[in-house]
Coordinates of C-alpha atoms (C1' of nucleotides) in Angstrom, one line a residue:
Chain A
X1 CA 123.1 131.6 112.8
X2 CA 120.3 129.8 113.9
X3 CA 116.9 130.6 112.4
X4 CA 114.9 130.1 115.2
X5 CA 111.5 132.1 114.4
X6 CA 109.6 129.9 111.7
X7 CA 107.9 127.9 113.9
X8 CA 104.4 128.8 113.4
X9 CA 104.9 131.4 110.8
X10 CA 105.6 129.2 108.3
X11 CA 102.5 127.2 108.9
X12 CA 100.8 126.8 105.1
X13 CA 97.2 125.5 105.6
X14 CA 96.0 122.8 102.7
X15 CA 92.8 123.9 100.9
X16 CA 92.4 120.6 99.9
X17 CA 92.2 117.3 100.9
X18 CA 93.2 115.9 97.2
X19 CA 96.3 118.3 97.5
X20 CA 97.0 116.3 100.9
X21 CA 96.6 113.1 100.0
X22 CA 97.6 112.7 96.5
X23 CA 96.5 108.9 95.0
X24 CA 99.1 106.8 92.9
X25 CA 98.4 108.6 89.8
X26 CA 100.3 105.6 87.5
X27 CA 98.9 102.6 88.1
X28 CA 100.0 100.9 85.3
X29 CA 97.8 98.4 83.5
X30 CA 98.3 94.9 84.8
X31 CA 98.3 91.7 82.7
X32 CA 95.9 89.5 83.9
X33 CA 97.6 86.1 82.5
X34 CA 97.7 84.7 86.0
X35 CA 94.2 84.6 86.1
X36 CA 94.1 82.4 82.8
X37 CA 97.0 80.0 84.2
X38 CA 94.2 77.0 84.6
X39 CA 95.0 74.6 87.6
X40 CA 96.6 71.5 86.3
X41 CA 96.9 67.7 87.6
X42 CA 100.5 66.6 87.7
X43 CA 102.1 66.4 84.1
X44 CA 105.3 64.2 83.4
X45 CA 107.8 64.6 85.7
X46 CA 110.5 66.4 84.1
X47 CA 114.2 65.8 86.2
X48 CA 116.1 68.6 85.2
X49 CA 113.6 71.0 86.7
X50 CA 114.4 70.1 89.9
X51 CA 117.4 71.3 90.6
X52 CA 115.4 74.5 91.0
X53 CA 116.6 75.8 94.1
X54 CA 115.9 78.5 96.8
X55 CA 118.4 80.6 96.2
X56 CA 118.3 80.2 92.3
X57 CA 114.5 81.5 92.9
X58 CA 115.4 84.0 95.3
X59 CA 118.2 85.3 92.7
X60 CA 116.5 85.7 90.1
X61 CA 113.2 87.6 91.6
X62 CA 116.4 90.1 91.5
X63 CA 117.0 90.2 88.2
X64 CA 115.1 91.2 84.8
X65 CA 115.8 88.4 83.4
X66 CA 115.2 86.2 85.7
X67 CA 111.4 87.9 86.1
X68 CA 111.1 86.8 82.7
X69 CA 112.5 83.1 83.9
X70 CA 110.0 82.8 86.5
X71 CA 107.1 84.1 83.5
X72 CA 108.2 81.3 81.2
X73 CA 108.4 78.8 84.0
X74 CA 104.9 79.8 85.0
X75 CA 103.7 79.6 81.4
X76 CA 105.0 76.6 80.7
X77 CA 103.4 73.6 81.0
X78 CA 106.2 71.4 82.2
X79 CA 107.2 73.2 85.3
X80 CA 104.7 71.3 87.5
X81 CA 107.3 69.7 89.9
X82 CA 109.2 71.9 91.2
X83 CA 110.1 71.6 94.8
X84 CA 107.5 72.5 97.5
X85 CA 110.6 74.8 99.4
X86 CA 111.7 76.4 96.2
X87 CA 107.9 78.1 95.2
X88 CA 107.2 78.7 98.7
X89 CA 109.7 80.6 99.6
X90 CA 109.9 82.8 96.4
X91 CA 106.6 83.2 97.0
X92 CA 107.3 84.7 100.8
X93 CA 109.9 86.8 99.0
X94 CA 107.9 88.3 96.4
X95 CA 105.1 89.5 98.6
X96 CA 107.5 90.6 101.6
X97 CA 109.0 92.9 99.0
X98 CA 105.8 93.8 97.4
X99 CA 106.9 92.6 93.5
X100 CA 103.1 91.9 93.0
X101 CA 103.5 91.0 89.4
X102 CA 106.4 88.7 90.2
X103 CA 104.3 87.4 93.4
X104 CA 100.5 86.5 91.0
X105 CA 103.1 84.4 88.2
X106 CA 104.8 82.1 91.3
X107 CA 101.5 82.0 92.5
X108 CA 100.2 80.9 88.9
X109 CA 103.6 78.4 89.1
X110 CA 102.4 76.8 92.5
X111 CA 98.6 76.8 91.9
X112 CA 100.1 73.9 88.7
X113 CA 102.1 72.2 91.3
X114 CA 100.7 68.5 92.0
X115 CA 101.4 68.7 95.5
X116 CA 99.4 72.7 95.7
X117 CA 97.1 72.4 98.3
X118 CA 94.7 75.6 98.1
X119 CA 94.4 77.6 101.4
X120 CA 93.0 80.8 102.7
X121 CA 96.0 82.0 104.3
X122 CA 98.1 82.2 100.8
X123 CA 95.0 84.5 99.4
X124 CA 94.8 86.7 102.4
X125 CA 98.6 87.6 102.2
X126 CA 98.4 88.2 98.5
X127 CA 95.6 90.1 98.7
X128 CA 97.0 92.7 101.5
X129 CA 100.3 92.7 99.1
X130 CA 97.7 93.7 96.5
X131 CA 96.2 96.4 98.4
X132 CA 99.2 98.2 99.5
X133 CA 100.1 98.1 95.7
X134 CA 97.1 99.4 95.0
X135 CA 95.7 96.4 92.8
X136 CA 92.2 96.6 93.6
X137 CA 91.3 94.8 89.8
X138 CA 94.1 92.1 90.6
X139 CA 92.7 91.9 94.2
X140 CA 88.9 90.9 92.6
X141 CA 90.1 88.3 89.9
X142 CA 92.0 86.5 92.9
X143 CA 89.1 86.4 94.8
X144 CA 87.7 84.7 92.1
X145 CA 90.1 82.5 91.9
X146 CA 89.7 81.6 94.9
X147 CA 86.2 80.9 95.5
X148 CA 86.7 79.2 92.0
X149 CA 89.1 76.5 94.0
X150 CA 85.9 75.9 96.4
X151 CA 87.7 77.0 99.2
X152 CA 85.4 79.1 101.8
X153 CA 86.4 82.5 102.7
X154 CA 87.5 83.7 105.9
X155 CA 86.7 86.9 107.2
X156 CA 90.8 87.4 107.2
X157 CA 90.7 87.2 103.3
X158 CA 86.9 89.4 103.1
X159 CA 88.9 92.1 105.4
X160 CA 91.8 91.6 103.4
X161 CA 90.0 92.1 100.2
X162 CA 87.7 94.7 101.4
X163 CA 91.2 96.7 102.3
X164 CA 92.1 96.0 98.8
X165 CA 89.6 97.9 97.4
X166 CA 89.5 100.3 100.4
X167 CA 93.3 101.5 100.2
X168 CA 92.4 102.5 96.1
X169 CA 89.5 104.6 97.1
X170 CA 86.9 102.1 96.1
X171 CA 84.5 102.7 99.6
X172 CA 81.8 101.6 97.5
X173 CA 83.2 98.5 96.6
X174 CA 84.9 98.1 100.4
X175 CA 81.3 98.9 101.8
X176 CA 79.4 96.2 99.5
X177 CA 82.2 93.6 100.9
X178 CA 81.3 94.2 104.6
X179 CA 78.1 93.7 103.2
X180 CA 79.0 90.7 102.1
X181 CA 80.4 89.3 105.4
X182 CA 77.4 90.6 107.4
X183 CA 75.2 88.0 105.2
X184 CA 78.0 84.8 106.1
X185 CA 77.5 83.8 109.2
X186 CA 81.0 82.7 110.3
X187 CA 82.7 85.7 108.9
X188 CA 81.0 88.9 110.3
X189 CA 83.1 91.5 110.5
X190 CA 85.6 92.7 113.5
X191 CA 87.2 95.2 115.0
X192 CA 89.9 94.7 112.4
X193 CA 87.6 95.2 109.8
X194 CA 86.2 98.3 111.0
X195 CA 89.4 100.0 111.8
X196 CA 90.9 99.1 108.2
X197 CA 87.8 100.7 106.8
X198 CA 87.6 103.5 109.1
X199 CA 91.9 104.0 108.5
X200 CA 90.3 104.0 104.2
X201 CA 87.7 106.4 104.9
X202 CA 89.9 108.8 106.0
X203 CA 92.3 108.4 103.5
X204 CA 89.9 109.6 101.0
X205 CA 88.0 112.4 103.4
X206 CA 84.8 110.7 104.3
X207 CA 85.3 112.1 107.7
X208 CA 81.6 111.8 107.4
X209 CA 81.5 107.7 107.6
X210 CA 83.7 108.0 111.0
X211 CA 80.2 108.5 112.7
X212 CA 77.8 106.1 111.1
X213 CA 80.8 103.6 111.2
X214 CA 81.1 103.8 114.9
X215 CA 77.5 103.3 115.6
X216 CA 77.6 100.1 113.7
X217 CA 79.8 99.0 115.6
X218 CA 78.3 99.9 118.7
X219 CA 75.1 98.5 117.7
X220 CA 76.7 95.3 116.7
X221 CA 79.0 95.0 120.2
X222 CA 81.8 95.5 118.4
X223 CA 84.5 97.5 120.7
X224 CA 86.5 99.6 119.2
X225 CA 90.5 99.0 120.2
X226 CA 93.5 100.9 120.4
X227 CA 93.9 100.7 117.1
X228 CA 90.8 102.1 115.8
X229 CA 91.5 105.3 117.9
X230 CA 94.8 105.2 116.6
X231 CA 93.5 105.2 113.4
X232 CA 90.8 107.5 114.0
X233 CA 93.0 110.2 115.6
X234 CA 95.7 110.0 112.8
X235 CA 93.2 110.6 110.1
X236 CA 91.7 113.8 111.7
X237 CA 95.7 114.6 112.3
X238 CA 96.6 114.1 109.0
X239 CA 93.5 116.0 107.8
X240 CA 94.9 119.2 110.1
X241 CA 91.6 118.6 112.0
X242 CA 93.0 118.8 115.1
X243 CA 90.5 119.7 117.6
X244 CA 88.5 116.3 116.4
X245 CA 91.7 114.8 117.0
X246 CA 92.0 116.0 120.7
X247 CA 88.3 115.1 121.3
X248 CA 89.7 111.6 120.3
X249 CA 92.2 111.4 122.2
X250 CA 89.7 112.3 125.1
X251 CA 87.3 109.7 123.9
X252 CA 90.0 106.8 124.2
X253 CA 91.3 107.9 127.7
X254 CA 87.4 108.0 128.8
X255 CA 86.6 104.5 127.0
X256 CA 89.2 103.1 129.9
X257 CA 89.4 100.2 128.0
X258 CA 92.2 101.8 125.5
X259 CA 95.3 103.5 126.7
X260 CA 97.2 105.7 124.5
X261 CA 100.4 103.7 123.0
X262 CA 104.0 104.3 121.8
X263 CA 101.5 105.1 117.9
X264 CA 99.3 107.5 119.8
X265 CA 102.2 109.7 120.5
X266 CA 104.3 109.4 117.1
X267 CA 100.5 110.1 115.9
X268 CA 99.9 113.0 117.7
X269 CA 103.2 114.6 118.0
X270 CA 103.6 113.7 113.9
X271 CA 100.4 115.5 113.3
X272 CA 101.7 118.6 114.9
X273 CA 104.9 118.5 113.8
X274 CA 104.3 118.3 110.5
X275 CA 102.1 121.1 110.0
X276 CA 104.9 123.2 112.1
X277 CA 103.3 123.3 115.0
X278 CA 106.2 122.9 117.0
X279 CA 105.4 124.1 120.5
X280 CA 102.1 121.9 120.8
X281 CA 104.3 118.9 119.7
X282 CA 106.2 119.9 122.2
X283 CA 104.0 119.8 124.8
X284 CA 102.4 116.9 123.5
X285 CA 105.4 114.9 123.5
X286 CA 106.5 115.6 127.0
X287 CA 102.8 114.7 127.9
X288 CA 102.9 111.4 127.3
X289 CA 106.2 111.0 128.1
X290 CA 104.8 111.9 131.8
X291 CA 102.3 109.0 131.0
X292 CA 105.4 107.1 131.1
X293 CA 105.1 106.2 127.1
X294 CA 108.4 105.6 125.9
X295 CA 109.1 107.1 122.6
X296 CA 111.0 105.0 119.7
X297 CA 113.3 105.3 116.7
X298 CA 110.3 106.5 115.0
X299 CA 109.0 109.2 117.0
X300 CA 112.5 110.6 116.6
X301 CA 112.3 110.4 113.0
X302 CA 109.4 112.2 113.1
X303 CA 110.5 115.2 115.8
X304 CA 113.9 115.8 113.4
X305 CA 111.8 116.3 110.5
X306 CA 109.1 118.6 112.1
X307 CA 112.4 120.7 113.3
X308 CA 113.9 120.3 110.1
X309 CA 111.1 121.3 108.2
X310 CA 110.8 124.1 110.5
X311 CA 114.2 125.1 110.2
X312 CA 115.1 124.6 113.8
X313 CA 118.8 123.0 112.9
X314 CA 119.9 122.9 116.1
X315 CA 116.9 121.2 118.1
X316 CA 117.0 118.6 115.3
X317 CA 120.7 118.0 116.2
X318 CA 119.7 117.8 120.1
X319 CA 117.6 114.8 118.8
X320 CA 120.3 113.4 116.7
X321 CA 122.6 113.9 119.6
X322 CA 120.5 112.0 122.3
X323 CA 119.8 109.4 119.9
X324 CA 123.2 108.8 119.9
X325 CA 123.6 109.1 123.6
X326 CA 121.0 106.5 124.2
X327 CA 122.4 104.1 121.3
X328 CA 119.1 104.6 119.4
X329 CA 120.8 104.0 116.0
X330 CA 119.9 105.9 113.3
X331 CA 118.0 104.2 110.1
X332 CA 118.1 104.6 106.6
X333 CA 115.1 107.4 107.3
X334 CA 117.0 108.8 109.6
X335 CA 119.6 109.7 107.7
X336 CA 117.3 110.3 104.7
X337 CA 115.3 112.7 107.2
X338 CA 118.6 114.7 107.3
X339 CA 119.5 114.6 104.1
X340 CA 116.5 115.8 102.8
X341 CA 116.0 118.2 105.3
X342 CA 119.7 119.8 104.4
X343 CA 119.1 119.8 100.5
X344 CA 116.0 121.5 100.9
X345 CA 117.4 124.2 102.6
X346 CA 120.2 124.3 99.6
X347 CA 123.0 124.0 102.7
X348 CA 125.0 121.2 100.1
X349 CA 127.4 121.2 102.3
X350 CA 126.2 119.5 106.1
X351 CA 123.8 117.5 103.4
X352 CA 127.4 115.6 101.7
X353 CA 128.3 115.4 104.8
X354 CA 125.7 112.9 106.2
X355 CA 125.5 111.2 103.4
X356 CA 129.0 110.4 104.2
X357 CA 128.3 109.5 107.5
X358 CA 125.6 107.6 106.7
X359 CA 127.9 105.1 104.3
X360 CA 130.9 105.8 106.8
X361 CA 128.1 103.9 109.5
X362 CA 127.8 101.1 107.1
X363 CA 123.9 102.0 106.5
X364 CA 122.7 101.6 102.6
X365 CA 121.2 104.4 100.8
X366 CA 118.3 103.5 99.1
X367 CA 116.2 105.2 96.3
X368 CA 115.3 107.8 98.7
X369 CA 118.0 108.5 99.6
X370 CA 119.3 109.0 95.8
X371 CA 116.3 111.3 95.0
X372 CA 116.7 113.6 97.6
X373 CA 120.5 114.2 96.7
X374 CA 119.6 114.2 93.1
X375 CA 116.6 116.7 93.6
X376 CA 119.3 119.3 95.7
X377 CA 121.5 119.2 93.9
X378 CA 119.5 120.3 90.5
X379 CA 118.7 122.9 92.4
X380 CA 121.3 124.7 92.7
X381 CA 122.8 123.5 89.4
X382 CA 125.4 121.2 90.7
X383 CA 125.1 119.2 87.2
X384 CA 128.2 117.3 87.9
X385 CA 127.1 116.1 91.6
X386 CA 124.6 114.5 89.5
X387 CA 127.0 112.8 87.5
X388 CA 128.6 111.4 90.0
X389 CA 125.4 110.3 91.8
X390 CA 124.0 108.1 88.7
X391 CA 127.7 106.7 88.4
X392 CA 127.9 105.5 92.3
X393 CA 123.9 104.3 91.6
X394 CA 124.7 102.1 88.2
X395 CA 127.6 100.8 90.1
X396 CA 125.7 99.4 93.0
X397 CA 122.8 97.1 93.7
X398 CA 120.5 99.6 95.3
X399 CA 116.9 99.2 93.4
X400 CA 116.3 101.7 91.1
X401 CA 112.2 102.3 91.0
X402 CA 110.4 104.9 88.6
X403 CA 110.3 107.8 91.0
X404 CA 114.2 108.3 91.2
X405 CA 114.4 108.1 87.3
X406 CA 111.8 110.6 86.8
X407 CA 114.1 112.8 89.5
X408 CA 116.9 112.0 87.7
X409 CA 115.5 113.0 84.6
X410 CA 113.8 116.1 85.6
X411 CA 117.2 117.2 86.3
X412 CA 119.2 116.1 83.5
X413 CA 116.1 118.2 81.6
X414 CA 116.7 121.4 83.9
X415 CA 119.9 121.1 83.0
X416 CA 119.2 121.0 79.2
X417 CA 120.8 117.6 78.6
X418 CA 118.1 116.4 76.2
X419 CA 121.1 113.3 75.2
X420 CA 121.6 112.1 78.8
X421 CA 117.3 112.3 79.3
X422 CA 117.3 110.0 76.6
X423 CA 119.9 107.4 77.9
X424 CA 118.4 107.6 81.3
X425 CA 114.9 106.7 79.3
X426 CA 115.9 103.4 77.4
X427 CA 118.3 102.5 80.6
X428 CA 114.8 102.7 82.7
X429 CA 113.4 100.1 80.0
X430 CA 116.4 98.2 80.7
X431 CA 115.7 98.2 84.2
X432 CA 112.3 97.1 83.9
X433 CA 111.2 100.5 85.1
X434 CA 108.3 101.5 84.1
X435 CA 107.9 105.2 82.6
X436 CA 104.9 106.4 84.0
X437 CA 102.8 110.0 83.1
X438 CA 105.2 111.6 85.0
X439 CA 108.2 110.5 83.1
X440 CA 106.8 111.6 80.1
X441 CA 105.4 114.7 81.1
X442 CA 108.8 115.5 82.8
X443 CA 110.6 115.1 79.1
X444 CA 107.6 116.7 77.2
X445 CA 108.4 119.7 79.5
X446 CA 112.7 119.2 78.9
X447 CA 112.0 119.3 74.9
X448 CA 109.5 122.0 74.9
X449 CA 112.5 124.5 77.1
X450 CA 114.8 123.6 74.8
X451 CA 112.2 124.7 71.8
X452 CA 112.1 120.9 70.5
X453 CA 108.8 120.6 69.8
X454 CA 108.8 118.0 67.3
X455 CA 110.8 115.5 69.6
X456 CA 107.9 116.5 72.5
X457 CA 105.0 116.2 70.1
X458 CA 106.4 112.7 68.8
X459 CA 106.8 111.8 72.7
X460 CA 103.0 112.4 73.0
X461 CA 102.0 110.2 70.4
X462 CA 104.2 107.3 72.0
X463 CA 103.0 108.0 75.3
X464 CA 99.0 107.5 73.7
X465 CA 100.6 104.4 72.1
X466 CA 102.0 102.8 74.9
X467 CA 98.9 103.3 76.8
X468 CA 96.6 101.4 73.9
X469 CA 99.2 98.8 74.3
X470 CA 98.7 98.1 77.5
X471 CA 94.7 98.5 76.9
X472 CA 95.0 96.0 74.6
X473 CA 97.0 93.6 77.1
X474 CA 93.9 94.2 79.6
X475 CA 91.1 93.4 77.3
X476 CA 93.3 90.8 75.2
X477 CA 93.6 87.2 75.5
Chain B
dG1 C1' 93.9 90.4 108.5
dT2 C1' 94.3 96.8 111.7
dC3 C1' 97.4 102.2 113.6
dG4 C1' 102.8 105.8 113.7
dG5 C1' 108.6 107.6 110.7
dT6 C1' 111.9 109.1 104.7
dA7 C1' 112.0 110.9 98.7
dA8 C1' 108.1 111.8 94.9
dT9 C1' 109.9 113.9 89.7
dC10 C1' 104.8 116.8 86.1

DNA sequence: GTCGGTAATC
């Protein structure tokens, strides 16, 4: 019952790095109004406006239209007193949930406010929102923006920026900004600095940087900290270089000045587990457990899908079971863990089942959540589990992104059901959802199975036009 | 302002 024996058999070994760390392949274009919004004195107080409130804001970051609201408003010349609360705190909003576009107009609203008062701290939080949307261009022009106000920058915003570009592959650019700070004398560059672009470098495989980096930092005094062997012992994990990992891990226990932490293990004992190496994340674990680390919700996310992956059903359900002993209570990624897990092995049946149990606990099923039942359920042809799925989805207030329509289309197209593609296509422009390359490659590939090759070849063409559009919208203005 | 956990459609 119980296939035990995959464990290391099943190991598949990357060629690769690209395959292993696959960028954002649709950036979309952005519009770069926000940069043209010029900074205004006060212009006649207008009382309507102000019955903007909080929660008025916060609602409509929610809602298409109300995106467009918040464009007009930050277009228009007459919203320059709003109230100081209002802006801010759809401004928090925006950026905690990473709505970048939505985040640069409020900015554009409160840079017109008479009461804005230009500060570093608001540019370093939009700039790491930028980076881990992978907005390097938007990132730059802010920048400008900012040393356009006069205000000084602090080695918080030159990190922040230089993460920007770091996090979207840009080392050159990232590397020219630590330049940058070395030549300002109040913002040379830290340990933070040097562990966010050492954590970039080895996103993008210049394993060979680790080394010089180091020494630069060791020539400059700079100690490294937990964090940068964190960081240093994840990449060679991710990378599958595991002995250079273990030499790490060596290195930080010497240094004596950095002990391993509760990230260390997750690190390690992820890095194992997910390339199925299930006995040395084994050992691992109880290792530092021994080093009287105490693992958290996370690290047993992380050991149910390395025993998931590896087919080990009933080891995963030890962890879920003394998760549940200890009241560690399962997350959305918990349950998402299992979920996948179960639809990946095609067992439909134990996946339903905590997906039940995960609304039956009250938690929310998110995108994720959705793709992952859609996805298993195409594959075994369970059409009308799909149905069902879109229904619960367009009935709820769970936010829809582009990945779970491009899932959802992929398997309305595997299922030959070229009408509902189509609805699910002009819904996603409905949605604000922007199709993306894969979205139209998945429908090219739908029409072209079901011998439509006019509709395909017609698609192409609109897929070039939508991308001179936005071309245009870059270069415009 | 830094490190670890979920889906990813072509």
């Amino acid at each position: 019952m119980e296939p035990s024996a995959l464990t290391l058999t099943s190991l598949r070994l990357s060629t690769t790095c690209s395959t292993k760390f696959p960028r954002d392949q649709n950036q979309t274009n952005p519009p770069k109004s926000y940069a043209q919004i010029p900074k205004r004195s006060s212009g006649p107080v207008s009382k309507g406006l102000q019955k903007d409130s909080k929660k008025d804001l916060s609602r409509i970051l929610r809602t298409d239209a109300a995106i467009k609201g918040i464009a007009r408003k930050a277009n228009s010349r007459k919203y320059t007193q709003l109230w100081p609360k209002a802006v801010l705190e759809a401004l928090d909003e925006a950026i905690r949930e990473n709505q970048w576009q939505t985040a640069l107009k409020i900015f554009g609203l409160l840079r017109k406010q008479h009461w804005y008062d230009a500060r570093c701290q608001t540019y370093t939080r939009l700039l790491v929102m930028l980076g881990k949307c992978r907005q390097p261009e938007q990132a730059s022009l802010l920048f400008e923006i900012l040393l356009s106000e006069g205000l000084r920058p602090t080695v918080d915003v030159y990190t922040a920026l230089l993460s920007a570009y770091g996090q979207s592959g840009f080392l050159d650019k990232a590397l020219s900004t630590l330049d940058d700070m070395k030549s300002v004398s109040e913002c040379k560059p830290d340990v933070y600095t040097y562990s966010i672009l050492i954590n970039c470098c080895t996103k993008f495989c210049h394993f060979d940087l680790i080394g010089q980096i180091l020494a630069e930092m060791s020539f400059l005094g700079i100690e490294c900290s937990t964090v940068t062997y964190n960081t240093i012992i994840d990449g060679y994990g991710k990378a599958e270089m595991f002995e250079l990992m273990e030499n790490t891990l060596t290195d930080m226990i010497e240094s004596e000045t950095c002990l391993p932490d509760v990230f260390t293990l997750n690190t390690l004992v992820g890095a194992y587990g997910n390339s199925g190496q299930i006995e040395k994340m084994e050992k691992w674990y109880d290792e530092f457990l021994l080093m009287g680390l105490k693992p958290d919700i996370k690290t047993f996310n992380i050991l149910i899908k390395s025993y998931g992956k590896a087919g080990m059903y009933e080891k995963m359900r030890s962890v879920t079971d003394y998760m549940e002993k200890r009241f560690f209570s399962p997350t959305t990624v918990t349950f998402n863990t299992v979920i996948d897990v179960f639809g990946k092995a095609g067992n439909i049946e134990r996946m339903d089942e905590y997906f039940k149990k995960m609304k039956h606990q009250g938690i929310k099923p998110n995108s994720i959540t959705y793709c992952s039942l859609v996805r298993a359920y195409s594959k075994v042809g369970l059409i009308t589990k799909v149905d069902s799925i879109l229904r619960q989805v367009e009935n709820s207030d769970v936010i829809l992104d582009t990945p779970f329509f491009n899932c959802i289309i992929s398997a309305y197209g595997q299922a030959g059901d070229v009408k509902k593609m189509r609805e699910l296509f002009l819904e996603m422009k409905e949605r604000e959802c922007k199709p993306d390359n894969i979205t139209f490659a998945t429908m090219i590939q739908a029409y072209n199975a079901q011998g439509m090759t006019e509709a395909a070849e017609k698609l192409v063409n609109k897929m070039i036009a939508t991308k001179e559009s936005t071309g245009t919208r870059l270069t415009g203005h």
